[in-house]
Structures are given as structure tokens and as C-alpha cells.
mmCIF file of C-alpha atoms and ligand atoms in Angstrom:
data_model
loop_
_atom_site.group_PDB
_atom_site.id
_atom_site.type_symbol
_atom_site.label_atom_id
_atom_site.label_comp_id
_atom_site.label_asym_id
_atom_site.label_seq_id
_atom_site.Cartn_x
_atom_site.Cartn_y
_atom_site.Cartn_z
ATOM 1 C CA UNK G 1 -0.523 33.458 -16.938
ATOM 2 C CA UNK G 2 -1.726 31.011 -14.620
ATOM 3 C CA UNK G 3 -3.495 32.073 -11.071
ATOM 4 C CA UNK G 4 -1.814 30.130 -7.222
ATOM 5 C CA UNK G 5 -4.021 27.462 -7.534
ATOM 6 C CA UNK G 6 -3.645 27.173 -3.154
ATOM 7 C CA UNK G 7 -3.738 24.031 -1.621
ATOM 8 C CA UNK G 8 -3.862 23.086 1.932
ATOM 9 C CA UNK G 9 -3.635 19.338 2.943
ATOM 10 C CA UNK G 10 -5.413 18.559 5.897
ATOM 11 C CA UNK G 11 -3.587 14.747 6.446
ATOM 12 C CA UNK G 12 -0.448 13.488 5.192
ATOM 13 C CA UNK G 13 -0.286 9.545 4.585
ATOM 14 C CA UNK G 14 -0.912 7.205 2.251
ATOM 15 C CA UNK G 15 -3.633 9.655 0.092
ATOM 16 C CA UNK G 16 -1.453 13.387 0.823
ATOM 17 C CA UNK G 17 1.858 12.056 -0.157
ATOM 18 C CA UNK G 18 0.572 10.532 -3.214
ATOM 19 C CA UNK G 19 -1.144 13.379 -4.147
ATOM 20 C CA UNK G 20 2.203 15.685 -3.331
ATOM 21 C CA UNK G 21 4.221 13.521 -4.569
ATOM 22 C CA UNK G 22 2.267 13.931 -8.524
ATOM 23 C CA UNK G 23 1.571 16.881 -8.356
ATOM 24 C CA UNK G 24 4.326 18.756 -9.346
ATOM 25 C CA UNK G 25 4.222 16.060 -12.975
ATOM 26 C CA UNK G 26 1.292 15.052 -13.968
ATOM 27 C CA UNK G 27 -1.719 16.551 -12.067
ATOM 28 C CA UNK G 28 1.018 19.847 -12.588
ATOM 29 C CA UNK G 29 -0.332 19.518 -16.569
ATOM 30 C CA UNK G 30 -3.902 18.812 -16.165
ATOM 31 C CA UNK G 31 -3.866 22.236 -13.141
ATOM 32 C CA UNK G 32 -2.338 23.936 -15.946
ATOM 33 C CA UNK G 33 -4.632 23.272 -18.913
ATOM 34 C CA UNK G 34 -7.563 25.232 -16.822
ATOM 35 C CA UNK G 35 -5.116 28.024 -16.379
ATOM 36 C CA UNK G 36 -3.531 27.855 -12.692
ATOM 37 C CA UNK G 37 -0.610 27.045 -11.149
ATOM 38 C CA UNK G 38 -0.532 24.566 -8.127
ATOM 39 C CA UNK G 39 0.573 26.429 -4.231
ATOM 40 C CA UNK G 40 1.424 24.220 -1.687
ATOM 41 C CA UNK G 41 1.048 26.431 1.439
ATOM 42 C CA UNK G 42 0.085 24.312 4.574
ATOM 43 C CA UNK G 43 0.902 20.193 5.150
ATOM 44 C CA UNK G 44 -0.603 19.286 9.171
ATOM 45 C CA UNK G 45 -0.524 15.443 10.011
ATOM 46 C CA UNK G 46 -0.996 14.235 13.862
ATOM 47 C CA UNK G 47 2.628 12.752 14.687
ATOM 48 C CA UNK G 48 4.667 14.896 12.279
ATOM 49 C CA UNK G 49 3.970 18.574 13.135
ATOM 50 C CA UNK G 50 2.295 21.095 10.497
ATOM 51 C CA UNK G 51 3.897 23.380 8.003
ATOM 52 C CA UNK G 52 2.367 26.622 6.894
ATOM 53 C CA UNK G 53 4.429 29.081 4.338
ATOM 54 C CA UNK G 54 2.034 31.379 1.984
ATOM 55 C CA UNK G 55 4.626 31.779 -0.613
ATOM 56 C CA UNK G 56 4.370 28.143 -1.211
ATOM 57 C CA UNK G 57 6.082 24.919 0.395
ATOM 58 C CA UNK G 58 8.292 22.962 -1.447
ATOM 59 C CA UNK G 59 6.238 19.018 -1.496
ATOM 60 C CA UNK G 60 9.475 17.070 -2.286
ATOM 61 C CA UNK G 61 11.157 18.944 1.374
ATOM 62 C CA UNK G 62 7.410 18.462 2.695
ATOM 63 C CA UNK G 63 7.506 14.612 1.247
ATOM 64 C CA UNK G 64 10.840 13.707 3.278
ATOM 65 C CA UNK G 65 10.699 15.726 6.114
ATOM 66 C CA UNK G 66 7.420 13.589 6.936
ATOM 67 C CA UNK G 67 9.962 9.823 6.266
ATOM 68 C CA UNK G 68 10.195 8.028 8.833
ATOM 69 C CA UNK G 69 9.422 9.649 12.088
ATOM 70 C CA UNK G 70 10.491 13.447 11.298
ATOM 71 C CA UNK G 71 9.009 16.276 11.255
ATOM 72 C CA UNK G 72 8.085 18.963 9.375
ATOM 73 C CA UNK G 73 8.781 22.428 11.735
ATOM 74 C CA UNK G 74 11.795 23.329 9.663
ATOM 75 C CA UNK G 75 9.961 24.157 6.587
ATOM 76 C CA UNK G 76 7.228 26.514 8.924
ATOM 77 C CA UNK G 77 6.672 29.610 9.333
ATOM 78 C CA UNK G 78 4.994 31.537 12.127
ATOM 79 C CA UNK G 79 3.886 31.066 14.682
ATOM 80 C CA UNK G 80 3.489 26.756 15.654
ATOM 81 C CA UNK G 81 0.637 25.754 15.051
ATOM 82 C CA UNK G 82 -1.368 24.678 17.616
ATOM 83 C CA UNK G 83 -4.089 22.541 16.157
ATOM 84 C CA UNK G 84 -5.792 21.053 13.146
ATOM 85 C CA UNK G 85 -8.936 23.832 13.865
ATOM 86 C CA UNK G 86 -5.798 26.232 14.204
ATOM 87 C CA UNK G 87 -4.220 25.369 10.953
ATOM 88 C CA UNK G 88 -7.714 25.805 9.096
ATOM 89 C CA UNK G 89 -8.520 29.231 10.873
ATOM 90 C CA UNK G 90 -4.628 30.258 10.241
ATOM 91 C CA UNK G 91 -3.675 28.817 6.394
ATOM 92 C CA UNK G 92 -4.129 30.677 2.746
ATOM 93 C CA UNK G 93 -5.052 28.725 0.953
ATOM 94 C CA UNK G 94 -7.423 28.027 -2.287
ATOM 95 C CA UNK G 95 -8.762 25.080 -1.250
ATOM 96 C CA UNK G 96 -8.466 22.054 1.978
ATOM 97 C CA UNK G 97 -7.651 18.741 0.502
ATOM 98 C CA UNK G 98 -8.521 16.519 3.964
ATOM 99 C CA UNK G 99 -7.378 13.894 3.790
ATOM 100 C CA UNK G 100 -7.371 12.329 7.637
ATOM 101 C CA UNK G 101 -8.540 9.118 8.159
ATOM 102 C CA UNK G 102 -12.438 8.161 8.473
ATOM 103 C CA UNK G 103 -14.687 7.189 11.489
ATOM 104 C CA UNK G 104 -17.559 5.660 10.655
ATOM 105 C CA UNK G 105 -19.111 5.519 13.813
ATOM 106 C CA UNK G 106 -19.422 9.915 13.738
ATOM 107 C CA UNK G 107 -17.804 11.194 10.911
ATOM 108 C CA UNK G 108 -15.332 13.226 13.041
ATOM 109 C CA UNK G 109 -13.700 15.626 13.110
ATOM 110 C CA UNK G 110 -13.536 15.519 9.744
ATOM 111 C CA UNK G 111 -17.000 16.959 9.494
ATOM 112 C CA UNK G 112 -16.354 19.364 11.955
ATOM 113 C CA UNK G 113 -12.814 19.853 9.805
ATOM 114 C CA UNK G 114 -15.354 20.919 6.675
ATOM 115 C CA UNK G 115 -17.376 22.879 8.073
ATOM 116 C CA UNK G 116 -14.953 24.627 9.766
ATOM 117 C CA UNK G 117 -12.620 26.008 6.557
ATOM 118 C CA UNK G 118 -15.988 26.729 4.522
ATOM 119 C CA UNK G 119 -17.069 29.012 7.216
ATOM 120 C CA UNK G 120 -13.634 30.630 6.607
ATOM 121 C CA UNK G 121 -14.359 30.929 3.078
ATOM 122 C CA UNK G 122 -11.934 27.768 1.284
ATOM 123 C CA UNK G 123 -13.654 24.846 -1.549
ATOM 124 C CA UNK G 124 -12.940 21.222 0.760
ATOM 125 C CA UNK G 125 -12.181 18.652 -1.180
ATOM 126 C CA UNK G 126 -12.165 14.975 0.472
ATOM 127 C CA UNK G 127 -11.450 11.427 0.380
ATOM 128 C CA UNK G 128 -12.904 10.878 3.772
ATOM 129 C CA UNK G 129 -16.483 9.458 4.130
ATOM 130 C CA UNK G 130 -17.656 10.651 7.417
ATOM 131 C CA UNK G 131 -18.677 13.912 6.457
ATOM 132 C CA UNK G 132 -20.349 12.870 3.668
ATOM 133 C CA UNK G 133 -22.649 10.047 5.390
ATOM 134 C CA UNK G 134 -22.942 12.034 8.650
ATOM 135 C CA UNK G 135 -23.969 15.079 6.613
ATOM 136 C CA UNK G 136 -23.704 16.113 3.250
ATOM 137 C CA UNK G 137 -26.764 17.897 2.899
ATOM 138 C CA UNK G 138 -25.862 20.681 6.186
ATOM 139 C CA UNK G 139 -21.948 20.798 4.620
ATOM 140 C CA UNK G 140 -23.490 21.351 1.173
ATOM 141 C CA UNK G 141 -26.182 24.247 1.635
ATOM 142 C CA UNK G 142 -23.246 25.947 4.340
ATOM 143 C CA UNK G 143 -20.924 25.676 0.838
ATOM 144 C CA UNK G 144 -23.389 27.134 -1.161
ATOM 145 C CA UNK G 145 -24.676 29.817 1.038
ATOM 146 C CA UNK G 146 -20.582 30.782 0.281
ATOM 147 C CA UNK G 147 -20.510 30.481 -3.018
ATOM 148 C CA UNK G 148 -17.827 27.781 -1.983
ATOM 149 C CA UNK G 149 -17.174 23.874 -3.137
ATOM 150 C CA UNK G 150 -17.862 20.732 -0.963
ATOM 151 C CA UNK G 151 -16.958 18.477 -3.083
ATOM 152 C CA UNK G 152 -16.055 14.753 -2.423
ATOM 153 C CA UNK G 153 -15.026 12.010 -5.629
ATOM 154 C CA UNK G 154 -12.496 10.645 -2.979
ATOM 155 C CA UNK G 155 -15.298 8.984 -0.398
ATOM 156 C CA UNK G 156 -17.090 6.059 -2.566
ATOM 157 C CA UNK G 157 -14.930 3.802 -5.865
ATOM 158 C CA UNK G 158 -11.897 6.783 -5.429
ATOM 159 C CA UNK G 159 -10.902 8.093 -9.294
ATOM 160 C CA UNK G 160 -13.803 6.365 -10.943
ATOM 161 C CA UNK G 161 -16.685 8.760 -11.253
ATOM 162 C CA UNK G 162 -19.735 8.361 -9.623
ATOM 163 C CA UNK G 163 -21.127 11.765 -7.748
ATOM 164 C CA UNK G 164 -18.709 13.874 -10.597
ATOM 165 C CA UNK G 165 -20.417 11.958 -13.594
ATOM 166 C CA UNK G 166 -24.251 12.062 -12.364
ATOM 167 C CA UNK G 167 -23.455 15.471 -11.604
ATOM 168 C CA UNK G 168 -21.834 17.277 -14.322
ATOM 169 C CA UNK G 169 -22.128 14.262 -17.453
ATOM 170 C CA UNK G 170 -25.982 13.054 -16.823
ATOM 171 C CA UNK G 171 -27.892 16.332 -17.525
ATOM 172 C CA UNK G 172 -31.617 16.121 -16.156
ATOM 173 C CA UNK G 173 -31.507 11.923 -14.978
ATOM 174 C CA UNK G 174 -32.738 11.236 -11.307
ATOM 175 C CA UNK G 175 -30.487 8.302 -9.940
ATOM 176 C CA UNK G 176 -34.056 6.057 -8.646
ATOM 177 C CA UNK G 177 -31.768 3.472 -6.670
ATOM 178 C CA UNK G 178 -28.339 1.435 -6.238
ATOM 179 C CA UNK G 179 -26.002 -1.031 -6.028
ATOM 180 C CA UNK G 180 -22.577 -1.940 -5.729
ATOM 181 C CA UNK G 181 -19.502 -4.381 -4.395
ATOM 182 C CA UNK G 182 -17.437 -1.154 -2.312
ATOM 183 C CA UNK G 183 -15.177 -2.568 -0.487
ATOM 184 C CA UNK G 184 -11.717 -4.237 -1.251
ATOM 185 C CA UNK G 185 -11.146 -6.410 1.513
ATOM 186 C CA UNK G 186 -14.385 -8.600 1.588
ATOM 187 C CA UNK G 187 -13.720 -8.658 -2.121
ATOM 188 C CA UNK G 188 -10.393 -10.273 -1.489
ATOM 189 C CA UNK G 189 -11.055 -12.338 1.208
ATOM 190 C CA UNK G 190 -13.694 -14.183 -0.192
ATOM 191 C CA UNK G 191 -12.215 -13.980 -3.090
ATOM 192 C CA UNK G 192 -9.459 -15.972 -1.573
ATOM 193 C CA UNK G 193 -11.519 -18.079 0.169
ATOM 194 C CA UNK G 194 -13.107 -19.390 -2.657
ATOM 195 C CA UNK G 195 -9.038 -19.887 -3.518
ATOM 196 C CA UNK G 196 -9.031 -22.351 -0.895
ATOM 197 C CA UNK G 197 -7.538 -19.982 1.814
ATOM 198 C CA UNK G 198 -8.974 -19.557 5.275
ATOM 199 C CA UNK G 199 -10.860 -16.594 6.355
ATOM 200 C CA UNK G 200 -8.285 -15.299 8.878
ATOM 201 C CA UNK G 201 -5.235 -16.059 6.036
ATOM 202 C CA UNK G 202 -7.426 -13.890 3.272
ATOM 203 C CA UNK G 203 -7.677 -11.083 6.366
ATOM 204 C CA UNK G 204 -3.857 -11.067 7.388
ATOM 205 C CA UNK G 205 -3.281 -10.312 3.262
ATOM 206 C CA UNK G 206 -5.262 -8.143 3.217
ATOM 207 C CA UNK G 207 -3.779 -5.643 5.816
ATOM 208 C CA UNK G 208 -0.579 -6.970 4.920
ATOM 209 C CA UNK G 209 -1.645 -5.607 1.429
ATOM 210 C CA UNK G 210 -2.439 -2.043 2.821
ATOM 211 C CA UNK G 211 -6.002 -2.367 2.054
ATOM 212 C CA UNK G 212 -8.104 -3.188 4.594
ATOM 213 C CA UNK G 213 -8.511 0.013 7.201
ATOM 214 C CA UNK G 214 -6.759 0.458 10.673
ATOM 215 C CA UNK G 215 -9.454 -1.651 12.159
ATOM 216 C CA UNK G 216 -10.739 -4.534 10.089
ATOM 217 C CA UNK G 217 -13.869 -4.537 11.518
ATOM 218 C CA UNK G 218 -15.150 -2.155 9.874
ATOM 219 C CA UNK G 219 -14.664 -3.794 6.465
ATOM 220 C CA UNK G 220 -15.849 -7.526 7.858
ATOM 221 C CA UNK G 221 -18.752 -5.463 9.912
ATOM 222 C CA UNK G 222 -20.289 -3.477 6.549
ATOM 223 C CA UNK G 223 -19.204 -0.387 8.336
ATOM 224 C CA UNK G 224 -17.389 1.209 5.351
ATOM 225 C CA UNK G 225 -19.693 -0.333 3.037
ATOM 226 C CA UNK G 226 -22.935 1.230 4.651
ATOM 227 C CA UNK G 227 -20.815 5.125 5.422
ATOM 228 C CA UNK G 228 -20.462 4.593 0.803
ATOM 229 C CA UNK G 229 -24.208 3.725 0.575
ATOM 230 C CA UNK G 230 -24.974 6.933 2.435
ATOM 231 C CA UNK G 231 -22.809 8.940 0.918
ATOM 232 C CA UNK G 232 -23.906 7.829 -2.360
ATOM 233 C CA UNK G 233 -27.783 7.999 -1.242
ATOM 234 C CA UNK G 234 -27.097 11.430 0.432
ATOM 235 C CA UNK G 235 -25.020 12.550 -2.917
ATOM 236 C CA UNK G 236 -26.622 10.143 -6.095
ATOM 237 C CA UNK G 237 -31.040 10.833 -4.547
ATOM 238 C CA UNK G 238 -31.046 13.179 -2.598
ATOM 239 C CA UNK G 239 -31.571 12.201 0.483
ATOM 240 C CA UNK G 240 -30.217 11.965 4.450
ATOM 241 C CA UNK G 241 -29.574 8.716 5.222
ATOM 242 C CA UNK G 242 -27.935 8.184 8.721
ATOM 243 C CA UNK G 243 -25.046 5.587 9.141
ATOM 244 C CA UNK G 244 -27.047 4.379 12.290
ATOM 245 C CA UNK G 245 -29.772 3.648 10.253
ATOM 246 C CA UNK G 246 -28.687 1.630 7.919
ATOM 247 C CA UNK G 247 -29.461 -2.285 7.524
ATOM 248 C CA UNK G 248 -26.150 -3.990 7.926
ATOM 249 C CA UNK G 249 -24.502 -6.600 8.032
ATOM 250 C CA UNK G 250 -21.494 -8.379 7.027
ATOM 251 C CA UNK G 251 -18.837 -11.480 6.332
ATOM 252 C CA UNK G 252 -17.564 -12.867 9.185
ATOM 253 C CA UNK G 253 -19.033 -16.694 10.100
ATOM 254 C CA UNK G 254 -18.679 -16.451 6.352
ATOM 255 C CA UNK G 255 -16.607 -20.141 5.568
ATOM 256 C CA UNK G 256 -14.310 -21.669 1.971
ATOM 257 C CA UNK G 257 -16.935 -24.542 2.698
ATOM 258 C CA UNK G 258 -19.655 -22.782 1.936
ATOM 259 C CA UNK G 259 -18.204 -19.722 0.091
ATOM 260 C CA UNK G 260 -17.124 -23.155 -2.616
ATOM 261 C CA UNK G 261 -20.414 -24.064 -2.662
ATOM 262 C CA UNK G 262 -21.913 -21.099 -3.814
ATOM 263 C CA UNK G 263 -19.653 -20.675 -6.382
ATOM 264 C CA UNK G 264 -20.893 -25.079 -7.652
ATOM 265 C CA UNK G 265 -23.681 -23.505 -8.055
ATOM 266 C CA UNK G 266 -22.645 -21.022 -10.143
ATOM 267 C CA UNK G 267 -22.633 -17.824 -7.205
ATOM 268 C CA UNK G 268 -19.705 -15.256 -5.983
ATOM 269 C CA UNK G 269 -20.797 -14.362 -2.255
ATOM 270 C CA UNK G 270 -19.806 -10.546 -2.950
ATOM 271 C CA UNK G 271 -21.196 -8.130 0.613
ATOM 272 C CA UNK G 272 -23.691 -5.818 -1.436
ATOM 273 C CA UNK G 273 -25.067 -2.473 -0.921
ATOM 274 C CA UNK G 274 -27.832 -1.071 -2.364
ATOM 275 C CA UNK G 275 -29.413 1.863 -1.910
ATOM 276 C CA UNK G 276 -33.038 2.417 -2.972
ATOM 277 C CA UNK G 277 -35.945 4.724 -3.011
ATOM 278 C CA UNK G 278 -39.384 3.883 -1.583
ATOM 279 C CA UNK G 279 -41.992 6.856 -1.576
ATOM 280 C CA UNK G 280 -40.148 10.129 0.342
ATOM 281 C CA UNK G 281 -37.584 7.625 2.102
ATOM 282 C CA UNK G 282 -34.213 5.902 0.674
ATOM 283 C CA UNK G 283 -32.915 2.825 2.045
ATOM 284 C CA UNK G 284 -29.889 1.445 2.572
ATOM 285 C CA UNK G 285 -29.050 -1.406 3.174
ATOM 286 C CA UNK G 286 -25.404 -3.793 3.162
ATOM 287 C CA UNK G 287 -25.426 -7.480 3.368
ATOM 288 C CA UNK G 288 -23.918 -10.692 2.141
ATOM 289 C CA UNK G 289 -25.965 -11.759 -1.764
ATOM 290 C CA UNK G 290 -25.399 -14.936 -3.847
ATOM 291 C CA UNK G 291 -24.656 -13.381 -7.480
ATOM 292 C CA UNK G 292 -24.940 -14.856 -10.629
ATOM 293 C CA UNK G 293 -20.681 -15.378 -11.697
ATOM 294 C CA UNK G 294 -20.697 -12.795 -14.816
ATOM 295 C CA UNK G 295 -22.971 -9.978 -12.974
ATOM 296 C CA UNK G 296 -21.274 -7.648 -12.639
ATOM 297 C CA UNK G 297 -20.891 -6.432 -9.077
ATOM 298 C CA UNK G 298 -18.940 -10.729 -9.180
ATOM 299 C CA UNK G 299 -15.312 -10.369 -10.096
ATOM 300 C CA UNK G 300 -12.806 -11.966 -7.457
ATOM 301 C CA UNK G 301 -10.179 -9.596 -6.568
ATOM 302 C CA UNK G 302 -9.802 -6.185 -5.609
ATOM 303 C CA UNK G 303 -12.407 -4.578 -7.861
ATOM 304 C CA UNK G 304 -15.628 -2.748 -7.177
ATOM 305 C CA UNK G 305 -18.188 -2.370 -9.414
ATOM 306 C CA UNK G 306 -21.736 0.260 -8.648
ATOM 307 C CA UNK G 307 -24.426 -0.430 -10.742
ATOM 308 C CA UNK G 308 -26.911 3.175 -11.377
ATOM 309 C CA UNK G 309 -30.354 2.379 -12.233
ATOM 310 C CA UNK G 310 -32.259 5.767 -13.696
ATOM 311 C CA UNK G 311 -35.063 7.423 -15.229
ATOM 312 C CA UNK G 312 -33.828 8.293 -17.871
ATOM 313 C CA UNK G 313 -31.228 6.249 -19.177
ATOM 314 C CA UNK G 314 -31.916 2.477 -17.116
ATOM 315 C CA UNK G 315 -29.004 0.986 -15.701
ATOM 316 C CA UNK G 316 -25.454 2.747 -15.971
ATOM 317 C CA UNK G 317 -22.332 0.448 -14.188
ATOM 318 C CA UNK G 318 -18.983 1.955 -12.941
ATOM 319 C CA UNK G 319 -16.295 -0.801 -12.555
ATOM 320 C CA UNK G 320 -12.905 -0.087 -10.388
ATOM 321 C CA UNK G 321 -10.295 -2.296 -11.815
ATOM 322 C CA UNK G 322 -8.153 -2.921 -8.113
ATOM 323 C CA UNK G 323 -7.960 0.024 -5.634
ATOM 324 C CA UNK G 324 -4.574 1.739 -5.243
ATOM 325 C CA UNK G 325 -3.931 4.930 -3.821
ATOM 326 C CA UNK G 326 -2.706 6.139 -7.078
ATOM 327 C CA UNK G 327 -6.461 5.938 -7.961
ATOM 328 C CA UNK G 328 -7.553 7.649 -4.584
ATOM 329 C CA UNK G 329 -5.348 10.600 -4.862
ATOM 330 C CA UNK G 330 -6.417 11.203 -8.619
ATOM 331 C CA UNK G 331 -9.661 11.935 -7.102
ATOM 332 C CA UNK G 332 -8.409 15.054 -5.198
ATOM 333 C CA UNK G 333 -7.121 15.795 -8.615
ATOM 334 C CA UNK G 334 -10.359 15.520 -10.583
ATOM 335 C CA UNK G 335 -12.308 17.135 -7.662
ATOM 336 C CA UNK G 336 -9.688 20.768 -8.117
ATOM 337 C CA UNK G 337 -10.156 20.470 -11.268
ATOM 338 C CA UNK G 338 -13.654 21.212 -10.351
ATOM 339 C CA UNK G 339 -12.593 23.472 -7.664
ATOM 340 C CA UNK G 340 -10.210 25.412 -10.266
ATOM 341 C CA UNK G 341 -12.329 25.894 -13.518
ATOM 342 C CA UNK G 342 -14.973 27.747 -10.414
ATOM 343 C CA UNK G 343 -11.450 30.158 -9.396
ATOM 344 C CA UNK G 344 -10.959 30.677 -13.296
ATOM 345 C CA UNK G 345 -14.390 31.650 -13.831
ATOM 346 C CA UNK G 346 -14.766 34.181 -11.751
ATOM 347 C CA UNK G 347 -11.699 35.749 -12.598
HETATM 348 N N1 LIG C 401 -5.874 4.710 1.094
HETATM 349 C C1 LIG C 401 -6.686 4.402 0.063
HETATM 350 O O1 LIG C 401 -7.299 4.403 -0.717
HETATM 351 C C2 LIG C 401 -8.027 5.382 0.441
HETATM 352 C C3 LIG C 401 -9.524 5.031 -0.196
HETATM 353 C C4 LIG C 401 -10.401 5.566 -0.446
HETATM 354 C C5 LIG C 401 -10.488 6.677 0.582
HETATM 355 N N2 LIG C 401 -9.634 6.990 1.252
HETATM 356 C C6 LIG C 401 -9.448 8.086 2.456
HETATM 357 O O2 LIG C 401 -8.412 8.768 2.983
HETATM 358 C C7 LIG C 401 -8.348 9.147 3.794
HETATM 359 C C8 LIG C 401 -7.311 8.941 4.416
HETATM 360 O O3 LIG C 401 -6.532 7.794 3.970
HETATM 361 P P1 LIG C 401 -5.178 7.487 4.319
HETATM 362 O O4 LIG C 401 -4.835 6.023 3.561
HETATM 363 O O5 LIG C 401 -4.104 8.940 3.853
HETATM 364 O O6 LIG C 401 -4.679 7.569 5.589
HETATM 365 P P2 LIG C 401 -3.288 7.550 6.695
HETATM 366 O O7 LIG C 401 -2.714 7.427 5.376
HETATM 367 O O8 LIG C 401 -3.855 7.118 7.788
HETATM 368 O O9 LIG C 401 -2.916 9.422 7.325
HETATM 369 C C9 LIG C 401 -4.128 9.820 7.807
HETATM 370 C C10 LIG C 401 -3.010 11.447 7.809
HETATM 371 O O10 LIG C 401 -4.150 12.242 8.861
HETATM 372 C C11 LIG C 401 -4.160 12.481 9.590
HETATM 373 N N3 LIG C 401 -4.159 13.083 10.657
HETATM 374 C C12 LIG C 401 -4.740 12.172 11.715
HETATM 375 N N4 LIG C 401 -5.519 13.281 11.984
HETATM 376 C C13 LIG C 401 -4.845 14.437 12.041
HETATM 377 C C14 LIG C 401 -5.517 15.416 12.640
HETATM 378 N N5 LIG C 401 -6.876 15.403 14.009
HETATM 379 N N6 LIG C 401 -5.099 16.714 12.243
HETATM 380 C C15 LIG C 401 -3.906 16.448 11.089
HETATM 381 N N7 LIG C 401 -3.389 15.258 11.223
HETATM 382 C C16 LIG C 401 -4.280 13.952 11.250
HETATM 383 C C17 LIG C 401 -2.861 11.891 9.941
HETATM 384 O O11 LIG C 401 -1.062 12.054 10.296
HETATM 385 P P3 LIG C 401 0.567 11.162 11.477
HETATM 386 O O12 LIG C 401 1.146 11.304 9.571
HETATM 387 O O13 LIG C 401 0.628 12.187 11.564
HETATM 388 O O14 LIG C 401 -0.434 10.264 11.022
HETATM 389 C C18 LIG C 401 -1.747 11.018 8.299
HETATM 390 O O15 LIG C 401 -0.928 11.871 7.943
HETATM 391 C C19 LIG C 401 -9.132 8.498 4.691
HETATM 392 O O16 LIG C 401 -10.386 8.946 5.016
HETATM 393 C C20 LIG C 401 -9.778 7.060 4.099
HETATM 394 O O17 LIG C 401 -10.763 6.568 4.352
HETATM 395 C C21 LIG C 401 -8.793 5.799 1.588
#
């Protein structure tokens, strides 16, 4: 008899909804194979209200309720939910799935939400880069004290395994450094400049396709890449690098002629994030680099690529073709499978 895996969704936007859509299909089968049955006991949003029901919510009804300007209120059971903190304090769940917007300057209020959930004894799974970049070490320590998990595969390269790969498949190995091309908006813009489009047109395309951050300055000025660099440095190199310590240069000012001249010389300009151990310190930097065509980071289009430099395996590359909301939703499933294993082992 499978046990319930009670899931609370804090955030029900692009990623949260795609995850919910798949929870009844392929994700259900993956979780059942781990001996659990997913049960969504809470959904919280900013503008559509929240719903709590410890017997399990009808996920399809939740998806219907938030279409347009609809509300979750009719599905809610109990006193009204006053805030995200109130939701975390009251939801009956094994795991909080946190998919609220990333704040690139402070990582809040997501970091507080993770802390509250772990303190209450919930496992936390998130695609939000903020808590990972700003407070991973503290949150992991808190999770360990509470004998719970804080997992964040979706913070970098969506569901392509990065953190789980190193943690679960590369035992005894040290990551010495990394370089990555991890921001889909800048990739798209630079590829389109190579195809003769203007910077503004390429940015508008990225916005229309929904790949740009809500404030595109976060992509163009390298904030998104800096957060990912910190998440990698903190998650893979055991560092505590703060995003403000990242040497950061974005892609503003790059024009078609500059990019095309580089291409004629066999180079592609891409926004590269690097992390390197220097003695006892780890440095993270973000800047446009002229990469030889054929370099793993020099793909065209929205692909993401990461190369890890390790002591026992030399270089290991990870490539993610395209970068879509489906792939981010999959990261949540991958982490929930780890949570499910922890629950069934201690059952
Ligand atoms: N989209 C991607 O492909 C992708 C890829 C990698 C990582 N991520 C990360 O995944 C996270 C979610 O992304 P997304 O695209 O799903 O964002 P989104 O579409 O903007 O959805 C965010 C959700 O959070 C809710 N929310 C915001 N503030 C809240 C609060 N204080 N309390 C409760 N709910 C709150 C919003 O409510 P309303 O619905 O009422 O607005 C919405 O449901 C972000 O951190 C993002 O950086 C996304």
C-alpha cells in the first residue's frame, strides 16, 4: 500500500501549474514506483488566493480556478489564509514545493519561506534560485538539524541533473571549478544578433516567448547568471559566495557588428559564468567571452551548457537543449523522488 506524499505548492504560476498538470500522468507513475501517492494538500498564490485541504485538493479544479482572474477560495477548507507564512504554518504536508518569483537582489521572501518550512519540519523543494544563491549553507544546515531535505535541482539548468548528479552519481569526487552558459535570454539575443536582428527586436522576441525574466535587466546585466554561479559555487564547491561578490558584466552594449566580426573570426560571444577555487576562496564571475565555435558553451539558440572541472573525472559536460517550463517542472519531480525515498526508507 503506497503512503501519501503530501505536497504543498507555494506559487502556482508557469512552473507550479505545469508541475500540477503532469502530477496526474507521468509524474504520478514515477512517484508510485517509489512507493508513494502524491496528494496536494495546499496551493498558495499572490493574486488567486490560497486553498488548504488536508484530505487532498482536486488538482484539476485548482488549475481551472486560477485561469484568468479566478480564485482558489471555493476549494479552501478552514479559516482564510492570511499570508504565505500563514500558509506554511498551517499546511499539512511532507514537502513544500516553492515556485515563487526569484528576487535577484536579496533572495527574499523566498529564503524566509524556506526557513519557516524547514523549521516546521517540512522538506523543501524549489526552483527559486534566491535561497540557494543567498543562503544555501544556512538552509542546508537547518535542514540537517531538522532531519529534512532542502533540494533545489531546478535552480540551475532546470531538470537537467547538476546538483543531484554530483551528489548522487559522482561519489568521492571534488568539483574544482565550472564554466557555464546558463541564461537563455542572453543566448537568444546573441544568436539573433548573429542572424542580423537588432538587440531590441531580439529582446522583444525573448519576452514574447516567455523566456526573459519579468524584469529583463536581470538577464541583460548578468544578475540571473550571477545567482546561478553562486548556486553552483555554493552547491558544488562548498563555498558561501554572495551574489554581490560576483564580478559581473552583462551583454548591454554588444551590437550586431561586434558579434558578427567575432563570428567571422570563428568565435561566438556568449555570457559565461565561471567559478574557480583560488586557495581557500571561490571566485565567481560573469562576463561575455569570445568562445571558439565548437566550444561546448558556444551553442546557438536557447541551449544551456555547463562544464564541471573535477579531480577524479577531469571535465564533465552537461547540455540542456532548449530551456522550457516542462524542464523546470521535471526538476521538481526529480527532487520529490529523493524526498519520497527518504520517507519510504524511514517508514
Ligand atoms: N519559468 C521557467 O521556465 C523557470 C526556469 C527555471 C527556474 N524558474 C524559477 O521558478 C520560479 C517560478 O517561476 P514561474 O515562471 O512559475 O513564476 P510565475 O509564473 O511568476 O509564478 C510565480 C507564482 O508565485 C506566486 N506568488 C508570488 N508571490 C507570492 C507570495 N508572496 N505568496 C504566495 N504566492 C506568491 C504567484 O502568484 P500569482 O499567480 O497570484 O501571481 C505565482 O503563482 C521562479 O523562482 C523562477 O526563477 C523558472
